[in-house]
Short mmCIF file of C-alpha atoms and ligand atoms in Angstrom, two decimals:
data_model
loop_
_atom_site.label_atom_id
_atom_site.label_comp_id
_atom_site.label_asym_id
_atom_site.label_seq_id
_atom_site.Cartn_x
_atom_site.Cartn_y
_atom_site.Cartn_z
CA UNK E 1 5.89 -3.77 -31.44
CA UNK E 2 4.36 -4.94 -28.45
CA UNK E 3 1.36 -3.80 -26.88
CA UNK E 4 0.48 -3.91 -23.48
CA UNK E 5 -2.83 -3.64 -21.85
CA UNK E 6 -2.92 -3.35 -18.07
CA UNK E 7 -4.97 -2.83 -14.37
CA UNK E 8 -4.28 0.29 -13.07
CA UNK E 9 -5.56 -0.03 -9.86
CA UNK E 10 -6.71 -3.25 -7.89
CA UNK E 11 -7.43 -5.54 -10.22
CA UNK E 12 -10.74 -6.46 -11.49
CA UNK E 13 -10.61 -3.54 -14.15
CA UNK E 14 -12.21 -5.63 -17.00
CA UNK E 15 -8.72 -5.94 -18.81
CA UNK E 16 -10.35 -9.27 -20.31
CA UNK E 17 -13.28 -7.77 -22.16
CA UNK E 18 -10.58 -4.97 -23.12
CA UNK E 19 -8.19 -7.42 -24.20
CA UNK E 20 -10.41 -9.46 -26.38
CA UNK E 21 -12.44 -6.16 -28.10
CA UNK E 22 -8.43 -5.49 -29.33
CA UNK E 23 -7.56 -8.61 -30.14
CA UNK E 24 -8.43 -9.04 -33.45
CA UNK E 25 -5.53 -6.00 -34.31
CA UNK E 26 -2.99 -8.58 -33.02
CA UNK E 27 -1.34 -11.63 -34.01
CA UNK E 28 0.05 -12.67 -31.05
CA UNK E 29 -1.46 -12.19 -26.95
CA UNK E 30 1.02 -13.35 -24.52
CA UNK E 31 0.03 -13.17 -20.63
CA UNK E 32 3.55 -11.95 -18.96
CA UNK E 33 2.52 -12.45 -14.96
CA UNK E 34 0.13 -14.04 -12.62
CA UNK E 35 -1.24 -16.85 -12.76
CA UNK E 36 -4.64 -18.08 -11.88
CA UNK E 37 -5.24 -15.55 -9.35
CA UNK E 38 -6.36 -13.83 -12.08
CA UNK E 39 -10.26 -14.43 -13.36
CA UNK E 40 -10.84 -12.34 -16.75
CA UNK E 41 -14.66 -12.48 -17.99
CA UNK E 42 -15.86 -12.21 -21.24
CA UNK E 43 -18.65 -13.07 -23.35
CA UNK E 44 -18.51 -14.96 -26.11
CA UNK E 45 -21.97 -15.72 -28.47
CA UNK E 46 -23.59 -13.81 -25.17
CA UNK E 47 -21.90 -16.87 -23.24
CA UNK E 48 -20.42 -15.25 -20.12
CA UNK E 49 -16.59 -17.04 -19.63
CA UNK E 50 -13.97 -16.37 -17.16
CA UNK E 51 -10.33 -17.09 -18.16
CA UNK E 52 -7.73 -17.66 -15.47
CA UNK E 53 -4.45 -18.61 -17.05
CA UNK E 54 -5.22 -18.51 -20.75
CA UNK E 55 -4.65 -15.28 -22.77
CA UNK E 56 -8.33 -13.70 -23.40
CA UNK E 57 -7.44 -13.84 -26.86
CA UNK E 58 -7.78 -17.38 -27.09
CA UNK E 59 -11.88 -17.28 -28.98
CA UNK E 60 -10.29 -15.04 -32.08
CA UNK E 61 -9.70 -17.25 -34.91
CA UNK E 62 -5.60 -16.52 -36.06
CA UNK E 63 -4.69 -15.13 -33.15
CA UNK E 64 -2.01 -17.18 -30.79
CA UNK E 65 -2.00 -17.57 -27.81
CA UNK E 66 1.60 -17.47 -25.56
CA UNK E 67 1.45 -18.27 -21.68
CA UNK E 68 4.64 -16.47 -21.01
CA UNK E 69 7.91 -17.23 -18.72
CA UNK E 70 6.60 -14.90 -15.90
CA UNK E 71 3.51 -16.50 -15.54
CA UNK E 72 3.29 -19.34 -13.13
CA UNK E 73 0.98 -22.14 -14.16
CA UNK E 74 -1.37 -24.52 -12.69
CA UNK E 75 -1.98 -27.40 -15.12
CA UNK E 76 -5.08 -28.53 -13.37
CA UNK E 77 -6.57 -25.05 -13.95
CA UNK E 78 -4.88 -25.22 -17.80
CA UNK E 79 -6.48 -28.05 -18.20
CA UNK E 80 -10.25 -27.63 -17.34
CA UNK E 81 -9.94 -23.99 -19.17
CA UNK E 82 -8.83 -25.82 -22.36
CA UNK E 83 -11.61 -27.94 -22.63
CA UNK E 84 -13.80 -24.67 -21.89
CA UNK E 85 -12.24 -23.51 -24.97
CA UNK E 86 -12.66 -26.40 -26.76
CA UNK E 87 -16.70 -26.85 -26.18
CA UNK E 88 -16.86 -23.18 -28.24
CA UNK E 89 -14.99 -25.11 -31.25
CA UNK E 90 -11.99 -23.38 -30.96
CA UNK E 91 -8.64 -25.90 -31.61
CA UNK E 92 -6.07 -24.82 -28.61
CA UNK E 93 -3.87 -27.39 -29.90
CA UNK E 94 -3.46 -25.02 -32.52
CA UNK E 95 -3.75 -21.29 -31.35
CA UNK E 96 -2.25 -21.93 -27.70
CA UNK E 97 1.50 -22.06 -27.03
CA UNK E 98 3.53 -22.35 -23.52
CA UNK E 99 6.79 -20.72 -22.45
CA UNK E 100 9.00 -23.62 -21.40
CA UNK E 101 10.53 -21.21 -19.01
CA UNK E 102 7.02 -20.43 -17.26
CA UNK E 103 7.41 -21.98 -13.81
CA UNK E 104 4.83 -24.87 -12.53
CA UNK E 105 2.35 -24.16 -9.53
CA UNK E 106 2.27 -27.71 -7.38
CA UNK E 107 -0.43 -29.26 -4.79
CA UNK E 108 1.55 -28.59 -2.17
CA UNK E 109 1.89 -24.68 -3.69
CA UNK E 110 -1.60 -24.22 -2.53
CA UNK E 111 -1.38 -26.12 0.86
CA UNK E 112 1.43 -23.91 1.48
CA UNK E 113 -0.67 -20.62 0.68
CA UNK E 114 -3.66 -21.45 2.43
CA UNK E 115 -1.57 -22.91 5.32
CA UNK E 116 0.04 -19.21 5.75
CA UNK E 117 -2.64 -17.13 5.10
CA UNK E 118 -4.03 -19.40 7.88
CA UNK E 119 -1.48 -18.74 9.92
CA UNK E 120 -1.43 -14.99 9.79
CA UNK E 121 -4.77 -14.55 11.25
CA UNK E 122 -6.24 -11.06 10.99
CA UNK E 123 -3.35 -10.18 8.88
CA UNK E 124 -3.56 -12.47 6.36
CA UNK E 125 -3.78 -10.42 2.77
CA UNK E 126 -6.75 -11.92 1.27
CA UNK E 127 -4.63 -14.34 -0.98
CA UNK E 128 -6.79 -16.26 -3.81
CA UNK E 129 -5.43 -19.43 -2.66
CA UNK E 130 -3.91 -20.68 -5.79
CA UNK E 131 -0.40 -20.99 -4.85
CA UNK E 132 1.01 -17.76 -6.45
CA UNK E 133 3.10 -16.36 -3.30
CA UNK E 134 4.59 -20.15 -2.75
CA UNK E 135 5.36 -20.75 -6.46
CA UNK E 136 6.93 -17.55 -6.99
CA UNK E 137 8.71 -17.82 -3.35
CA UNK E 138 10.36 -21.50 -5.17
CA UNK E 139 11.25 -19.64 -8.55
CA UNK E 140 13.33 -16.58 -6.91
CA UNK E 141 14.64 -18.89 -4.30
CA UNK E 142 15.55 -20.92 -7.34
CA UNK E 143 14.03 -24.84 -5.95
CA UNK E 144 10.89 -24.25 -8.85
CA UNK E 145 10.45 -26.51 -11.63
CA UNK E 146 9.33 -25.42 -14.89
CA UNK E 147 7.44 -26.17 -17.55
CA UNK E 148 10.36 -27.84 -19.75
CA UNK E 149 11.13 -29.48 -17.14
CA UNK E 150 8.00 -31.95 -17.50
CA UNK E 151 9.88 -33.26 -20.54
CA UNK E 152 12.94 -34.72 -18.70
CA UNK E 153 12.88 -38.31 -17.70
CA UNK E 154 14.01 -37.16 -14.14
CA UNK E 155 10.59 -34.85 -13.58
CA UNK E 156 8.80 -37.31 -10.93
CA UNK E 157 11.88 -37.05 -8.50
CA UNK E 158 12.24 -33.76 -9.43
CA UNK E 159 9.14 -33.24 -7.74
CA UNK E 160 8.98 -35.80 -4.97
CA UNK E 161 12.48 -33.59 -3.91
CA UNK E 162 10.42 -30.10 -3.72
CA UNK E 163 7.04 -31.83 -2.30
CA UNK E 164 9.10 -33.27 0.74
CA UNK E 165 10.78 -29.50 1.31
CA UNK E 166 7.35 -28.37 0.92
CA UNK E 167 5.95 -31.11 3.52
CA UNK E 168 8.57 -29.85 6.61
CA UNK E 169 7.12 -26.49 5.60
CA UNK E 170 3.39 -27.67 5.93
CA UNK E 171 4.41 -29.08 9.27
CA UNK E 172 6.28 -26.22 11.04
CA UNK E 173 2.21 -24.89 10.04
CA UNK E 174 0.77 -27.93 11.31
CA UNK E 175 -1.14 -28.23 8.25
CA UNK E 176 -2.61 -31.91 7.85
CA UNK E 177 -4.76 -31.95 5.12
CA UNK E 178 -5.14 -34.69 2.55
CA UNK E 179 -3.41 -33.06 -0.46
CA UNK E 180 -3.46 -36.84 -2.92
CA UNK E 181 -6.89 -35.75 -4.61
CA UNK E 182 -5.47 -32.52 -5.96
CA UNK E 183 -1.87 -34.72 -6.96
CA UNK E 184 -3.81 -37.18 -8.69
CA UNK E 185 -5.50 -34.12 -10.98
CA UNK E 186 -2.35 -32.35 -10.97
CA UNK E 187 -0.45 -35.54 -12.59
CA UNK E 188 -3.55 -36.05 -14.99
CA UNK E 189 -2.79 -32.41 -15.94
CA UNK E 190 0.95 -32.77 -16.32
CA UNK E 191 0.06 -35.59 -19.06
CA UNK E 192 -1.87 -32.97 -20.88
CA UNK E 193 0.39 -30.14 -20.46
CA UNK E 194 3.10 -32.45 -21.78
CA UNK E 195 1.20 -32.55 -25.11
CA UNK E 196 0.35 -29.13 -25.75
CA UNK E 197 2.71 -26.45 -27.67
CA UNK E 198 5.68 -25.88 -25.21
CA UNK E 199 8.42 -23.54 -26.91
CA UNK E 200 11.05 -21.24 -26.29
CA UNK E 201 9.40 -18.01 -25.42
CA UNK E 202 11.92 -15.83 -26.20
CA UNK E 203 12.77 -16.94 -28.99
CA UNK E 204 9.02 -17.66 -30.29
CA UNK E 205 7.54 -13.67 -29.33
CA UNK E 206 11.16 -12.02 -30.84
CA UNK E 207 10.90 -14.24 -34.53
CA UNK E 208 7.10 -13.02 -34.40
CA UNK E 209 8.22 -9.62 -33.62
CA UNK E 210 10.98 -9.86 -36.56
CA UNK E 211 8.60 -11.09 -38.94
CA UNK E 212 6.32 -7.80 -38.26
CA UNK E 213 3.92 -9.50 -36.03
CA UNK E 214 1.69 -7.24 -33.90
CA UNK E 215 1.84 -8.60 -30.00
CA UNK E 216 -0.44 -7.43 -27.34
CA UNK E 217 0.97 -8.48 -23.71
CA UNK E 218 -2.06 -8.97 -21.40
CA UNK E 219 -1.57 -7.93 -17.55
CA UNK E 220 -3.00 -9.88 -14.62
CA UNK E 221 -4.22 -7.88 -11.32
CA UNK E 222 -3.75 -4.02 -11.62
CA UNK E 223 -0.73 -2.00 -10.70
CA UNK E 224 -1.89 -1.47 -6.74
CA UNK E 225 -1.14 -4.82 -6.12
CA UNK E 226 2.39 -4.83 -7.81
CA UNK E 227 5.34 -6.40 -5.60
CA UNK E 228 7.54 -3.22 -5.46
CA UNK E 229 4.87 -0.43 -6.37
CA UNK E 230 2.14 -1.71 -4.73
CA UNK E 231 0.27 -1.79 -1.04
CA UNK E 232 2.73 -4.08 0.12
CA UNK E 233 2.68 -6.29 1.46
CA UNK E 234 -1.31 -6.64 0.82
CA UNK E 235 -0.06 -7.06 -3.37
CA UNK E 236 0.63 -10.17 -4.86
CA UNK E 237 3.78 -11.93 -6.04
CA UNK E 238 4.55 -10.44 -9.81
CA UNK E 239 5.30 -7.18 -11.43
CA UNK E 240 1.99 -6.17 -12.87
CA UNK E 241 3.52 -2.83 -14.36
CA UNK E 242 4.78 -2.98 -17.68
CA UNK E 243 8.34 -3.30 -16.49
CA UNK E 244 6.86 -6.88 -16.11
CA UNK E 245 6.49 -7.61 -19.78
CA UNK E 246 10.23 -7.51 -20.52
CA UNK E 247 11.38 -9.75 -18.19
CA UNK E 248 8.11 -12.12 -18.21
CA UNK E 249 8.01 -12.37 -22.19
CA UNK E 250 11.60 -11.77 -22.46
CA UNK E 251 11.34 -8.64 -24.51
CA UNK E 252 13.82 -5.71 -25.05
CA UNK E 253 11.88 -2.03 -23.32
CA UNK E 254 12.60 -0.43 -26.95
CA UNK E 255 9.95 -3.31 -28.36
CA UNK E 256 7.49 -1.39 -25.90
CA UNK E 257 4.55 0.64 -27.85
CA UNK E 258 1.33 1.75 -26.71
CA UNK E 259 0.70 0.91 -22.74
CA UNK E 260 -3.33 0.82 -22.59
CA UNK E 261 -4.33 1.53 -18.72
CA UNK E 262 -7.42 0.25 -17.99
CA UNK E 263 -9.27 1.96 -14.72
CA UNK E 264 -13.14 1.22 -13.68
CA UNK E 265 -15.18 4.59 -13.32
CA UNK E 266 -15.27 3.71 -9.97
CA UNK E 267 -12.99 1.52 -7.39
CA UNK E 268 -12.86 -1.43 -5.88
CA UNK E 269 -10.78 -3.95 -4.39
CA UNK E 270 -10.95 -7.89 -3.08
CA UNK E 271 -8.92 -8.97 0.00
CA UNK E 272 -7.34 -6.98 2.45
CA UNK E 273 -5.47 -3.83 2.75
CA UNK E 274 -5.44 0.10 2.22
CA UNK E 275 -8.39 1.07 -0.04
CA UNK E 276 -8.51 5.41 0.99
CA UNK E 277 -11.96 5.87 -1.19
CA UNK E 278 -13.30 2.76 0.27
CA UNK E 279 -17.12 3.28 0.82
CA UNK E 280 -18.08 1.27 3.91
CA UNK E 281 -22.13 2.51 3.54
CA UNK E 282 -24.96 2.43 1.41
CA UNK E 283 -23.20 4.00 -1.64
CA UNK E 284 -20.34 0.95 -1.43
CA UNK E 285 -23.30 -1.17 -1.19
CA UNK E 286 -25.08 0.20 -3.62
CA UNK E 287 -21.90 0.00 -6.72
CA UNK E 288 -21.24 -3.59 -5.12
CA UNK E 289 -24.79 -4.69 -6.07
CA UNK E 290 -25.31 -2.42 -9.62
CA UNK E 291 -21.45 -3.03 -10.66
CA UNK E 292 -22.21 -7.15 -9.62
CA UNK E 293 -18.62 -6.64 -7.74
CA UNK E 294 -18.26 -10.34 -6.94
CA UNK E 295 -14.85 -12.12 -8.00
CA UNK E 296 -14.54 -13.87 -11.07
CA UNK E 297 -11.83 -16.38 -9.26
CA UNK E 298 -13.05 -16.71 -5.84
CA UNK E 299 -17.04 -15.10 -5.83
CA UNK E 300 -15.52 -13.19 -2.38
CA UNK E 301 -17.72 -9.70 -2.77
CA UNK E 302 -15.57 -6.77 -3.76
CA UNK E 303 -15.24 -3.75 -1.48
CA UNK E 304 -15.56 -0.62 -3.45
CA UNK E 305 -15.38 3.35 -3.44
CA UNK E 306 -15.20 6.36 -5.70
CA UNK E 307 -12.30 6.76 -8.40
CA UNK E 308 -9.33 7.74 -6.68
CA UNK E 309 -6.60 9.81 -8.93
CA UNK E 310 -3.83 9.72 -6.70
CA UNK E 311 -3.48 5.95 -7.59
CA UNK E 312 -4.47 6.45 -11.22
CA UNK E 313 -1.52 9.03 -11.36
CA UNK E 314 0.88 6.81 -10.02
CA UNK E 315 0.14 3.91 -12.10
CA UNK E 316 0.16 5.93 -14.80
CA UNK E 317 3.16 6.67 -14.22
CA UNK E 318 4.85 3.86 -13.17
CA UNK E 319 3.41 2.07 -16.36
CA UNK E 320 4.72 4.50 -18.79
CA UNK E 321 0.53 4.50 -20.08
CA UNK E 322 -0.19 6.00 -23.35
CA UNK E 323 -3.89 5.77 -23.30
CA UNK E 324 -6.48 4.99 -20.76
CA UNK E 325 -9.83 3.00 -21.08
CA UNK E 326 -12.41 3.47 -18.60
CA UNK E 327 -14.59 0.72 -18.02
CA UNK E 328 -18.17 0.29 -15.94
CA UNK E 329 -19.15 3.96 -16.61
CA UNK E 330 -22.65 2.53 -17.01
CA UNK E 331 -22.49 1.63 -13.57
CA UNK E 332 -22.77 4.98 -12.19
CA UNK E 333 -25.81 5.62 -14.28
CA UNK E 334 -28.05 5.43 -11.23
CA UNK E 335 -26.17 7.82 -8.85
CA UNK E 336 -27.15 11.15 -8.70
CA UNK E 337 -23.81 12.29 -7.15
CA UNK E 338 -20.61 11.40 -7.81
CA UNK E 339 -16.85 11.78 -6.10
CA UNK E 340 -13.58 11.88 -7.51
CA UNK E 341 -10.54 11.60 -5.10
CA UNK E 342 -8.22 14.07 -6.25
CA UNK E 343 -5.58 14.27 -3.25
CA UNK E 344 -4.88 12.62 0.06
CA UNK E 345 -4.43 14.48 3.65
CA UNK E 346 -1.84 11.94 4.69
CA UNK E 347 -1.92 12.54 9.25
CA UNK E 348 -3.37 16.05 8.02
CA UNK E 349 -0.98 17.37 5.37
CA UNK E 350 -1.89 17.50 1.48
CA UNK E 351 -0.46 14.90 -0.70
CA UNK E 352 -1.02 13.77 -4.17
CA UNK E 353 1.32 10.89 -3.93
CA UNK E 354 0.97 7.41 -2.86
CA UNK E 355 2.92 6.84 0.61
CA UNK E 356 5.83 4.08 1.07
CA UNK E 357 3.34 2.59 3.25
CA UNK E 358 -0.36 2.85 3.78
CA UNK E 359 -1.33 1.03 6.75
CA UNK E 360 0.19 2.95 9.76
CA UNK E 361 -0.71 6.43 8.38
CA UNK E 362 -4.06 8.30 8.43
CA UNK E 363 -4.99 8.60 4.86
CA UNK E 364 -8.23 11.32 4.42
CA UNK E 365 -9.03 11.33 0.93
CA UNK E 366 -9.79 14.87 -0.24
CA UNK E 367 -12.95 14.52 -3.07
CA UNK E 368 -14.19 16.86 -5.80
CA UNK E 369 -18.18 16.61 -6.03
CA UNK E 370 -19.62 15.82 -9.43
CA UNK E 371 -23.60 15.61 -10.90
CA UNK E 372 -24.48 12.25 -11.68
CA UNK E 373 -25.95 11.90 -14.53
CA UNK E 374 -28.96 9.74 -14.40
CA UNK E 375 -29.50 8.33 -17.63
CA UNK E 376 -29.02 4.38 -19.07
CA UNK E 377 -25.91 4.74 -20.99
CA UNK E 378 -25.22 1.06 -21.80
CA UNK E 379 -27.16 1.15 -25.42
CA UNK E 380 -24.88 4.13 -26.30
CA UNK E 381 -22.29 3.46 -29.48
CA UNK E 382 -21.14 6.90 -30.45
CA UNK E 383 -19.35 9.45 -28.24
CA UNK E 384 -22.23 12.05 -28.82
CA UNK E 385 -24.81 9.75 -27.38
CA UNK E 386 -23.61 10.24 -24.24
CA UNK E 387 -24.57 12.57 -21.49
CA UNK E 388 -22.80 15.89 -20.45
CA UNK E 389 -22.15 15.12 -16.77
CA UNK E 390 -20.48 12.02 -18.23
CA UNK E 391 -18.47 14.08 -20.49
CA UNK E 392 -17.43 16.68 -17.56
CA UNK E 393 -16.58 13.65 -15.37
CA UNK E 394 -14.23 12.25 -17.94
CA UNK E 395 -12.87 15.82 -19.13
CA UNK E 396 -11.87 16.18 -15.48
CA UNK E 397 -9.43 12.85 -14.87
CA UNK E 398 -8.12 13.36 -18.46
CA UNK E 399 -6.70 16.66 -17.42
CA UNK E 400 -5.56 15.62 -13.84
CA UNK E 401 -4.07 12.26 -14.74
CA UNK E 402 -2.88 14.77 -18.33
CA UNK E 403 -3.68 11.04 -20.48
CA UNK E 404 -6.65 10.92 -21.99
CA UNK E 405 -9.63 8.23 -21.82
CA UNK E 406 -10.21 7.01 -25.10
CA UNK E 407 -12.50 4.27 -24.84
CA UNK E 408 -15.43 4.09 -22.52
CA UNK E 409 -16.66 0.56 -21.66
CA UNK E 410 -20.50 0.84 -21.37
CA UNK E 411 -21.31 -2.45 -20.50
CA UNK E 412 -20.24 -5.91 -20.46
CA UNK E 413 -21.39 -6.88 -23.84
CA UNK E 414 -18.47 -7.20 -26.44
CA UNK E 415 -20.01 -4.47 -28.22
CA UNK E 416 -20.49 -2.04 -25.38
CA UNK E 417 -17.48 0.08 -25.51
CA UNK E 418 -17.62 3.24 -27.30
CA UNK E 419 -13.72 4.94 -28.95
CA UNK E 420 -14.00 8.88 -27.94
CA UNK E 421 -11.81 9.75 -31.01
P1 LIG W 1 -10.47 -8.35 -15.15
O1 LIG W 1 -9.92 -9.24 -14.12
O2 LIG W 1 -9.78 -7.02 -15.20
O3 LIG W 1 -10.56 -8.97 -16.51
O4 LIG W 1 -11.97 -8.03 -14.71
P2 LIG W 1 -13.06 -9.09 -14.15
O5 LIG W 1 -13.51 -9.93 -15.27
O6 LIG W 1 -12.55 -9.77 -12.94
O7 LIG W 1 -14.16 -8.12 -13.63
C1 LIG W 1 -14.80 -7.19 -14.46
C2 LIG W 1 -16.32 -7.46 -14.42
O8 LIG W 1 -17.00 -6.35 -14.96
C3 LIG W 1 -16.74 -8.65 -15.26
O9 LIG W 1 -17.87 -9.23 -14.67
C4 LIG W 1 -17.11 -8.02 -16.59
O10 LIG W 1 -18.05 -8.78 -17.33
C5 LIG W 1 -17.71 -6.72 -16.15
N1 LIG W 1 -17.53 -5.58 -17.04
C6 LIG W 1 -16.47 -5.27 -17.83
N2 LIG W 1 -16.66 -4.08 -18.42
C7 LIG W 1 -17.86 -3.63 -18.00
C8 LIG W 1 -18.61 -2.44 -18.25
O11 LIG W 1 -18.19 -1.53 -18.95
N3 LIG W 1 -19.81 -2.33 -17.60
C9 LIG W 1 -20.31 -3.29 -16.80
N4 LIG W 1 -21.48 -3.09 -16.22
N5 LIG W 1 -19.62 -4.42 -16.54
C10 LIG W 1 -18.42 -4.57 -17.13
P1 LIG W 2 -7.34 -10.03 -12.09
O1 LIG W 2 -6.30 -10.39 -13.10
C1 LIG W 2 -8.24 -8.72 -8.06
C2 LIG W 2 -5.55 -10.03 -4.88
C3 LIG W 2 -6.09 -11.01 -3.87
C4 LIG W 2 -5.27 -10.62 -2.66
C5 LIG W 2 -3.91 -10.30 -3.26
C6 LIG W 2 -2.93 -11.44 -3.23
O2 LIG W 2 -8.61 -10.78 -12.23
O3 LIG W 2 -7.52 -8.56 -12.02
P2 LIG W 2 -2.67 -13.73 -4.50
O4 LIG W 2 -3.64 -14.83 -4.77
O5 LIG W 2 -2.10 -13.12 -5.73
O6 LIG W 2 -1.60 -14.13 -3.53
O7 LIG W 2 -3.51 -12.60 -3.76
O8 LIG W 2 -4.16 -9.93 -4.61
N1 LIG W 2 -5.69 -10.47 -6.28
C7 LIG W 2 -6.56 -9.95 -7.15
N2 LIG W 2 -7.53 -9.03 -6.97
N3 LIG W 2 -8.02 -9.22 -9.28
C8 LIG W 2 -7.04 -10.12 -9.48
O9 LIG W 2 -6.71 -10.56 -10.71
C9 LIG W 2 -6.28 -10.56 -8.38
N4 LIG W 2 -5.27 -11.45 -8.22
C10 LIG W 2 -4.90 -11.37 -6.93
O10 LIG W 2 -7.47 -10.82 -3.67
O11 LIG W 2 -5.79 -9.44 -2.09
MG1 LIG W 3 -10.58 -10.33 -12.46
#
């Protein structure tokens, strides 16, 4: 069966700390979407790392590693990650494998992003800058090149072919940078990439699967920023939702098991667009600086706000989730009161569903007050260590979202999550 744990709600959830507390259950952890947009952190011997395109299962000895077809990749970023890897003694030549399917994020992927987000002025989305919008924009307007295609004699004109499309682009933007630094490390990488494991993903995931092999598909971003069910257009390129894993693994829906959502105690987003619990005072400020709400990709400070259920509903179901995980609950250990958005008033009528579109509508989230609970949490292990108000905060989503939190994340140790059953 496979697995999946996902974001439900802007990203940022801690799905990499979640992912590599399960991994050792798994054989296999295949990333299905994204690419290094995403920044996971997790802490390894008390070493804080941040993975961007590598699974986060990558530090557990006998577990593999896939990059799957949906992804796209950027080999410079594959590249410095691997040696990351490789300074904690772990062998990627050995544990990491790469869909030969997975399309290939170019130089001029990244001029192209930053020259529209540029270009788009006050309405630019907040992009990471990576490439993903151009790279997926070349792989469903079918001019990408893949992975397997770095093995064909042919690659270098290949490429020259898409980097002069890509140039007339750059100039309708006017954008005149000097891109040759980043192709010289992107054809240093391509060298590299050319010698690690590249299969057939399909093919590798389903024999794994046949042979009885336990696979856990690791999401990228959170289900807000999805490209159909999300705050378009402030989302990103991919399906983040587990609909993704099918068709970026290349997996049949049956081979679907247990969808583990993972949602923060709290909210918070990075870049621009509708956030209805944003908190634009103090309290923001004050889960910004206890939650250290700073991206792991691009350091930009995260806006944040109180939980909001009318998104956690919806990506729960959208997602199909079986369990929930709540993560940074220790973070609200120092607030004495707490709010959980339970329903919109969308232009002053009652809603608790998310809107076709959330930008030219007057969204008034409706809040239920709760006690805080004031007490450290984050040396709690066992579900009885922890405080009431915790417990009646929990007890409260579980029954309006009707799945139930099973694993509180107290901290961002490895060891500071805590199973409720
Ligand atoms: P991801 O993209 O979903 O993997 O999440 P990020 O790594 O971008 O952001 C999550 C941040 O919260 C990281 O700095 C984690 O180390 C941290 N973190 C994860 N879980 C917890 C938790 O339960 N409590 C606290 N205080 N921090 C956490
Ligand atoms: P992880 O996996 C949070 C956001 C960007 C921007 C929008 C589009 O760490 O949770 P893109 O670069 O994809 O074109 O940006 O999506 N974004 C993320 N926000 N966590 C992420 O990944 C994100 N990946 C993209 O900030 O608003
Ligand atoms: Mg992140």
């Amino acid at each position: 069966m496979v697995d999946v744990i996902l974001g439900l709600q802007w990203g940022d959830e801690g799905k990499g700390k979640i992912v590599d507390f399960f991994a050792n259950d798994y054989d296999l952890i295949a990333r299905f979407q994204g690419g290094p947009n995403a920044g996971h952190t997790l802490y390894v011997n008390d070493k804080k790392i941040v993975l961007h395109q590598i699974p986060s299962g990558v530090f557990h000895e006998g577990v593999i590693n896939l990059v799957g077809n949906g992804v796209v990749l950027d080999p410079v970023t594959l590249k410095r990650e691997c040696d990351t890897v490789s300074s904690f003694g772990i062998d990627f030549r050995k544990n990491l494998f790469i869909a030969e399917r997975t399309h290939l994020i170019l130089p001029t992927h990244r001029a192209l992003d930053k020259a529209a987000e540029l270009s788009k002025g006050n309405d630019k989305i907040g992009s990471t800058l990576k490439g993903i919008s151009p790279a997926y924009m070349d792989k469903t307007g079918r001019n990408g090149l893949r992975v397997g295609d770095l093995l064909d004699k042919n690659f270098t004109t290949a490429y020259i072919k898409l980097r002069l499309k890509h140039q007339k682009l750059l100039d309708n933007y006017a954008f005149n940078e000097d891109i040759s630094a980043w192709e010289e490390e992107f054809f240093e990488a391509v060298e590299f990439l050319k010698h690690l494991n590249i299969v057939n993903g399909e093919y590798f995931i389903n024999s794994k699967l046949q042979q009885g092999k336990k696979v856990l598909a690791e999401g990228a971003q959170g289900s807000m920023l999805d490209i159909d069910f999300g705050t378009f257009p402030f989302v990103t390129s991919s399906s983040t939702i587990t609909a993704g894993v099918c068709s970026g693994l290349g997996v049949a829906p049956q081979k679907i098991g247990e969808v583990i959502g993972v949602t923060k105690a709290y909210c918070t987003r990075v870049g621009s667009g509708p956030f209805p619990t944003e908190l634009n005072d103090e309290t923001g400020e004050k889960l910004r600086q206890v939650g250290n709400e700073f991206g792991a990709t691009t350091g930009r400070p995260r806006r944040c706000g109180w939980i909001d259920l009318v998104a956690l509903r919806f990506a729960c179901m959208v997602n199909g989730v079986t369990k929930l995980v709540m993560t940074k609950a220790d973070v609200l250990d120092v607030f004495t009161e707490l709010k959980i958005c339970t329903s919109y008033k969308l232009n002053g009528k009652d809603s608790t569903e998310i809107p076709f579109q959330m930008t030219r509508i007057n969204i008034e989230p409706v809040y239920k007050d709760f006690m805080g609970w004031n007490v450290s949490t984050s040396a709690a292990k066992l579900p009885e260590e922890l405080p009431v108000a915790m417990k009646q905060y929990v007890e409260f989503i579980n029954e309006t979202v009707g799945i139930h939190i099973q694993y509180i994340s107290n901290g961002p140790g490895r060891e500071q999550i805590i199973s409720l059953r």
